[in-house]
Coordinates of C-alpha atoms in Angstrom, one line a residue:
M1 CA 80.9 89.8 72.7
T2 CA 80.9 88.2 76.1
Q3 CA 81.8 90.1 79.3
D4 CA 85.0 88.2 79.5
D5 CA 85.9 89.2 75.9
G6 CA 85.1 92.8 76.9
G7 CA 87.4 92.6 79.9
R8 CA 90.3 91.2 77.8
R9 CA 89.9 94.0 75.2
A10 CA 89.8 96.6 78.0
T11 CA 93.0 95.2 79.5
A12 CA 94.7 94.9 76.1
R13 CA 93.9 98.6 75.4
V14 CA 95.5 99.7 78.7
E15 CA 98.6 97.5 78.1
A16 CA 99.0 99.0 74.6
A17 CA 98.7 102.5 76.0
L18 CA 101.3 101.8 78.7
A19 CA 103.7 100.3 76.2
E20 CA 104.0 103.8 74.6
R21 CA 105.4 105.2 77.9
P22 CA 109.1 105.2 78.8
R23 CA 109.8 102.4 81.4
I24 CA 112.8 100.9 83.0
A25 CA 112.6 97.3 84.4
L26 CA 113.0 97.6 88.2
A27 CA 110.5 95.2 89.7
T28 CA 110.1 91.4 89.5
L29 CA 106.7 91.1 87.8
P30 CA 104.1 89.7 87.8
T31 CA 103.9 89.5 91.6
P32 CA 102.1 86.4 93.0
L33 CA 98.4 86.3 93.8
T34 CA 98.0 83.9 96.7
E35 CA 95.2 82.3 98.6
A36 CA 95.2 83.1 102.4
A37 CA 93.6 79.9 103.6
G38 CA 95.3 80.1 107.0
L39 CA 94.1 83.6 107.6
R40 CA 90.6 82.7 106.5
A41 CA 90.6 79.8 109.0
A42 CA 91.9 82.1 111.8
L43 CA 89.0 84.4 111.1
G44 CA 86.3 81.7 111.4
G45 CA 86.6 79.7 108.3
E46 CA 84.2 79.5 105.4
A47 CA 81.1 79.9 107.6
S48 CA 82.3 83.3 108.8
C49 CA 85.0 84.7 106.5
P50 CA 85.1 85.5 102.8
R51 CA 87.7 84.0 100.6
I52 CA 90.9 86.2 100.9
L53 CA 93.5 86.6 98.2
I54 CA 96.7 88.5 98.8
K55 CA 98.4 90.4 95.9
R56 CA 102.1 90.2 97.0
D57 CA 103.5 93.5 95.9
D58 CA 105.8 93.2 98.8
L59 CA 107.7 90.8 96.5
T60 CA 108.6 93.3 93.8
T61 CA 112.2 92.7 95.1
L62 CA 113.7 96.2 94.4
G63 CA 115.4 97.4 97.5
L64 CA 113.6 94.9 99.7
G65 CA 110.3 95.2 97.8
G66 CA 107.1 97.2 97.9
N67 CA 104.6 99.0 95.8
K68 CA 106.8 101.9 94.9
A69 CA 108.8 99.8 92.4
R70 CA 105.9 99.9 89.9
K71 CA 105.8 103.7 90.0
L72 CA 109.6 104.1 89.9
E73 CA 109.8 102.1 86.7
Y74 CA 108.0 105.0 84.9
L75 CA 109.5 107.8 87.0
V76 CA 113.1 106.8 86.6
A77 CA 112.5 106.2 82.9
D78 CA 111.0 109.7 82.6
A79 CA 114.0 111.1 84.5
R80 CA 116.4 109.4 82.1
S81 CA 114.4 110.7 79.1
Q82 CA 115.1 114.2 80.4
G83 CA 118.8 113.6 80.8
A84 CA 118.6 113.6 84.6
T85 CA 121.6 112.4 86.7
T86 CA 120.1 112.9 90.2
L87 CA 116.9 111.7 91.7
I88 CA 115.5 113.8 94.5
T89 CA 112.5 112.9 96.6
T90 CA 110.9 113.6 100.0
G91 CA 109.2 111.6 102.7
A92 CA 109.2 110.7 106.4
V93 CA 112.4 109.5 107.9
Q94 CA 111.1 105.9 107.6
S95 CA 109.7 106.4 104.1
N96 CA 109.4 103.2 102.0
H97 CA 109.3 105.4 98.9
A98 CA 112.5 107.1 99.8
R99 CA 114.2 103.8 100.4
M100 CA 113.1 102.4 97.1
T101 CA 114.0 105.5 95.2
A102 CA 117.5 105.2 96.6
A103 CA 117.6 101.6 95.5
A104 CA 116.3 102.5 92.0
A105 CA 119.0 105.1 91.7
C106 CA 121.6 102.4 92.3
V107 CA 120.1 100.2 89.6
A108 CA 119.9 103.1 87.2
G109 CA 123.4 104.4 87.9
M110 CA 122.1 107.7 89.2
R111 CA 122.8 109.9 92.2
C112 CA 120.0 110.2 94.9
V113 CA 119.2 112.9 97.4
L114 CA 116.5 112.3 100.0
V115 CA 114.9 115.1 102.0
L116 CA 113.4 113.4 105.0
T117 CA 111.1 114.7 107.7
A118 CA 112.1 113.8 111.2
T119 CA 111.1 114.7 114.7
S120 CA 114.7 114.4 115.9
D121 CA 118.0 115.9 114.7
A122 CA 119.6 112.5 115.0
P123 CA 117.0 109.7 114.2
A124 CA 118.0 106.1 114.9
L125 CA 119.9 104.5 112.0
A126 CA 117.4 101.6 111.6
G127 CA 114.8 100.3 109.2
N128 CA 114.4 102.3 106.0
L129 CA 116.9 105.0 107.1
L130 CA 119.6 102.3 107.5
L131 CA 118.9 101.1 104.0
D132 CA 118.9 104.6 102.6
N133 CA 122.5 104.9 103.8
L134 CA 123.5 101.5 102.5
Y135 CA 122.2 102.4 99.1
G136 CA 124.4 105.5 99.2
A137 CA 121.8 108.2 99.2
T138 CA 122.6 111.7 100.4
I139 CA 120.2 112.6 103.2
R140 CA 119.0 116.0 104.3
L141 CA 116.8 116.1 107.4
V142 CA 114.1 118.6 107.9
P143 CA 111.9 119.2 111.0
S144 CA 108.4 117.8 111.2
V145 CA 105.6 120.3 111.1
D146 CA 102.7 117.9 111.7
P147 CA 103.3 114.3 112.5
M148 CA 99.6 113.5 111.9
L149 CA 100.0 114.5 108.3
A150 CA 103.6 113.3 107.9
V151 CA 104.7 116.6 106.5
G152 CA 107.7 118.8 107.1
Q153 CA 109.4 121.9 105.9
D154 CA 110.8 120.3 102.8
E155 CA 109.9 122.5 99.9
A156 CA 112.6 125.1 100.5
V157 CA 115.2 122.4 101.1
V158 CA 114.3 120.6 97.9
A159 CA 114.7 123.9 96.0
E160 CA 118.2 124.2 97.7
V161 CA 119.1 120.7 96.6
V162 CA 118.0 121.3 93.0
A163 CA 120.2 124.5 92.9
E164 CA 123.2 122.6 94.4
E165 CA 122.9 119.8 91.9
R166 CA 122.7 122.2 89.0
A167 CA 125.7 124.2 90.3
A168 CA 127.7 121.0 90.5
G169 CA 126.9 120.3 86.8
R170 CA 124.3 117.6 87.5
V171 CA 120.7 117.4 86.2
P172 CA 118.1 116.9 89.0
Y173 CA 114.8 115.2 88.7
V174 CA 112.3 115.8 91.5
I175 CA 109.9 112.9 92.4
P176 CA 106.9 114.0 94.5
V177 CA 106.3 112.4 97.9
G178 CA 105.3 108.8 97.4
G179 CA 105.9 109.0 93.6
S180 CA 102.5 110.5 93.4
S181 CA 102.4 112.2 90.0
G182 CA 100.7 111.5 86.7
V183 CA 103.8 109.6 85.6
G184 CA 103.9 107.5 88.8
V185 CA 100.2 106.7 88.5
C186 CA 101.0 104.6 85.4
G187 CA 102.6 102.0 87.7
Y188 CA 99.3 101.0 89.3
I189 CA 97.4 101.2 86.1
G190 CA 99.7 98.5 84.9
G191 CA 99.5 96.8 88.2
T192 CA 95.7 96.7 87.9
A193 CA 95.9 95.2 84.4
E194 CA 98.2 92.5 85.8
L195 CA 95.9 91.7 88.7
V196 CA 92.7 91.7 86.6
T197 CA 94.4 89.3 84.2
Q198 CA 95.4 87.0 87.1
L199 CA 91.9 87.0 88.4
R200 CA 90.3 86.4 85.1
D201 CA 92.6 83.5 84.3
A202 CA 91.7 82.0 87.7
G203 CA 88.0 82.5 87.1
I204 CA 87.7 84.7 90.3
A205 CA 85.6 87.8 90.6
P206 CA 86.3 89.5 94.0
S207 CA 84.0 92.3 95.3
R208 CA 86.5 94.5 97.0
L209 CA 90.3 95.3 97.0
Y210 CA 91.7 96.6 100.3
Y211 CA 95.0 98.6 100.4
A212 CA 96.7 101.2 102.5
S213 CA 96.3 104.8 101.2
G214 CA 99.0 107.4 101.9
S215 CA 100.1 110.0 99.4
R216 CA 97.4 108.7 97.0
G217 CA 99.5 107.8 94.0
T218 CA 98.6 104.2 94.5
Q219 CA 94.9 105.1 95.0
A220 CA 94.9 107.1 91.8
G221 CA 96.4 104.2 89.8
L222 CA 94.3 101.5 91.4
T223 CA 91.0 103.4 90.9
L224 CA 91.6 104.6 87.4
G225 CA 93.1 101.1 86.5
A226 CA 89.9 99.4 87.8
K227 CA 87.8 101.7 85.7
L228 CA 89.9 101.2 82.6
C229 CA 90.2 97.4 83.0
A230 CA 86.5 96.8 83.9
A231 CA 87.6 95.2 87.2
S232 CA 84.9 93.3 89.1
Y233 CA 85.9 94.8 92.5
N234 CA 85.5 98.1 94.3
V235 CA 88.8 99.8 95.3
Y236 CA 88.7 100.4 99.0
G237 CA 91.5 102.6 100.4
V238 CA 92.3 102.7 104.1
A239 CA 94.0 106.0 105.1
V240 CA 97.2 105.9 107.1
S241 CA 97.5 109.6 107.6
A242 CA 95.2 112.6 107.6
G243 CA 94.9 115.3 104.9
E244 CA 91.4 115.2 103.4
P245 CA 90.0 116.7 101.3
E246 CA 93.3 117.8 99.7
K247 CA 94.5 114.2 99.2
I248 CA 91.4 113.1 97.4
E249 CA 91.7 116.1 95.1
R250 CA 95.4 115.1 94.5
A251 CA 94.4 111.6 93.6
K252 CA 91.8 112.8 91.1
R253 CA 94.2 115.3 89.6
I254 CA 97.1 112.9 89.0
A255 CA 94.8 110.1 87.9
N256 CA 93.4 112.3 85.2
E257 CA 96.9 113.5 84.3
A258 CA 97.9 109.9 83.8
A259 CA 94.9 109.2 81.6
G260 CA 96.0 112.2 79.5
L261 CA 99.5 110.9 79.3
L262 CA 98.2 107.6 78.1
R263 CA 95.8 109.2 75.6
L264 CA 92.8 107.5 77.1
P265 CA 89.4 109.3 77.4
E266 CA 88.3 108.0 80.8
R267 CA 88.5 110.3 83.8
L268 CA 87.8 110.0 87.5
D269 CA 85.4 112.1 89.6
R270 CA 85.9 112.7 93.3
D271 CA 83.1 110.2 94.1
D272 CA 85.1 107.4 92.4
L273 CA 87.8 107.6 95.2
V274 CA 87.0 105.8 98.5
T275 CA 89.2 106.3 101.5
D276 CA 88.3 105.0 105.0
Q277 CA 89.6 107.5 107.6
K278 CA 88.8 105.4 110.7
F279 CA 92.0 103.4 111.1
I280 CA 94.7 106.1 111.2
G281 CA 94.9 106.1 115.0
E282 CA 97.1 108.7 116.6
G283 CA 98.9 109.6 113.4
Y284 CA 101.2 108.6 110.5
G285 CA 103.7 105.9 111.5
I286 CA 102.2 105.4 114.9
P287 CA 101.1 101.7 115.4
T288 CA 97.5 101.0 116.4
A289 CA 96.3 98.2 118.7
E290 CA 94.2 96.8 115.8
G291 CA 97.2 97.1 113.4
L292 CA 99.5 95.2 115.9
E293 CA 96.9 92.4 116.1
A294 CA 96.7 92.2 112.3
I295 CA 100.5 91.9 112.2
G296 CA 100.5 89.0 114.5
L297 CA 97.5 87.4 112.8
F298 CA 99.1 87.5 109.3
A299 CA 102.4 86.3 110.7
R300 CA 101.1 83.3 112.5
S301 CA 98.5 82.2 109.9
E302 CA 100.4 83.0 106.7
A303 CA 104.0 83.7 107.7
I304 CA 103.4 87.1 105.9
L305 CA 104.9 90.2 107.5
L306 CA 102.9 93.4 107.5
D307 CA 104.3 96.8 108.5
P308 CA 103.1 99.0 111.4
C309 CA 102.6 102.1 109.3
Y310 CA 100.7 101.0 106.2
T311 CA 99.6 97.5 105.6
S312 CA 98.7 96.7 109.2
K313 CA 96.1 99.5 109.2
A314 CA 94.6 98.3 105.9
A315 CA 94.5 94.8 107.2
A316 CA 92.9 96.0 110.5
A317 CA 90.0 97.5 108.4
M318 CA 89.5 94.3 106.4
I319 CA 89.5 92.2 109.6
Q320 CA 87.0 94.5 111.3
H321 CA 84.7 94.3 108.3
I322 CA 84.9 90.5 108.2
R323 CA 84.2 90.2 111.9
S324 CA 81.3 92.6 111.8
G325 CA 79.7 90.9 108.8
A326 CA 80.1 93.9 106.5
I327 CA 81.8 91.6 104.1
T328 CA 79.9 88.3 104.0
P329 CA 81.4 84.8 103.8
D330 CA 80.1 84.3 100.2
R331 CA 82.3 87.0 98.9
T332 CA 85.9 87.1 97.8
V333 CA 88.3 90.0 98.7
V334 CA 91.8 90.9 97.6
F335 CA 94.3 92.5 100.0
L336 CA 97.1 94.4 98.3
H337 CA 100.3 93.9 100.2
T338 CA 102.3 97.1 99.5
G339 CA 105.4 96.1 101.5
G340 CA 107.1 98.2 104.2
M341 CA 108.8 95.4 106.1
P342 CA 111.9 97.5 107.2
A343 CA 109.7 99.4 109.6
L344 CA 109.4 96.2 111.7
F345 CA 113.1 96.7 112.6
T346 CA 112.8 100.1 114.2
G347 CA 112.8 101.0 117.9
E348 CA 109.3 102.5 117.6
F349 CA 107.7 99.2 116.5
V350 CA 109.7 97.1 118.9
A351 CA 108.6 99.3 121.8
A352 CA 104.9 99.1 120.6
F353 CA 105.1 95.3 120.1
T354 CA 106.8 94.7 123.4
A355 CA 104.2 96.9 125.3
R356 CA 101.4 94.9 123.6
S357 CA 103.0 91.6 124.4
S358 CA 103.7 92.4 128.0
P359 CA 101.3 90.9 130.7

């Protein structure tokens, strides 16, 4: 059996296991895998820059797109299987996950309550928060405890919401922040099988996959998926908020929960999970100078929009590694675009962009 045959069998085994899990179609899949020739040229061309492929999970289309659509396909199906009528989740006030959960609730014909962490009692109705309202979500604001960690006093409020929904005769289903649970992890196990198939069909074997790492559900799915599917690349997470070592432990736990749900024997160890902490900046949701440069570079070279919270920081890491020679020109890398475009239309980003552009 050739290595290619082994890869196909590994991917087929994963796809068969996933087919046994409840799933509702919410995303437009497969998402494109595109060549970033303009970006490569902007970073010095073939002599200085590796080949760059972009996995366009910003184009999943649900609720303006993003990576959470993959997780929500399994989470909403799980909610339905339990007879739930209300989706409840938490996040920062500009949470992409919250916005996409609200959109998923619309598609599924369910009620949605969002418990959102905010530093203000009256945050600006812009970006994701505006879309939350347009999708009809009920919003409960809670004060921020630590902006660096993007956490608030939400547990008690979630418990209140659950009690209120039950008292009203509804059946609540609580989705953890970022959709980061064993069920949600299935989304990026499937996403990995999709990507590995695209790469194999194109005859491409990249050495590294860059992505933005937040609540760690995506990390868990990508890392376990790479192991299950015998991917050629190493999974390289770039942290957008603090919280180690608890977050690594969460990623390991939910990845192994997902493996159990899928009845697969593989498990992750802590050392399997890589997260670069050097690009967080001043905290979650706060743009960095390197991230702002990355936004401009992607926009001008590829007409691709990054966001100031997640993808810009992951792109900044990739760009630094290319410029420093840590990733050599003979390699190929994949950048996973996880979405987040609504954050570009907030006052915080406009102010940061304007300040950077000012003479």
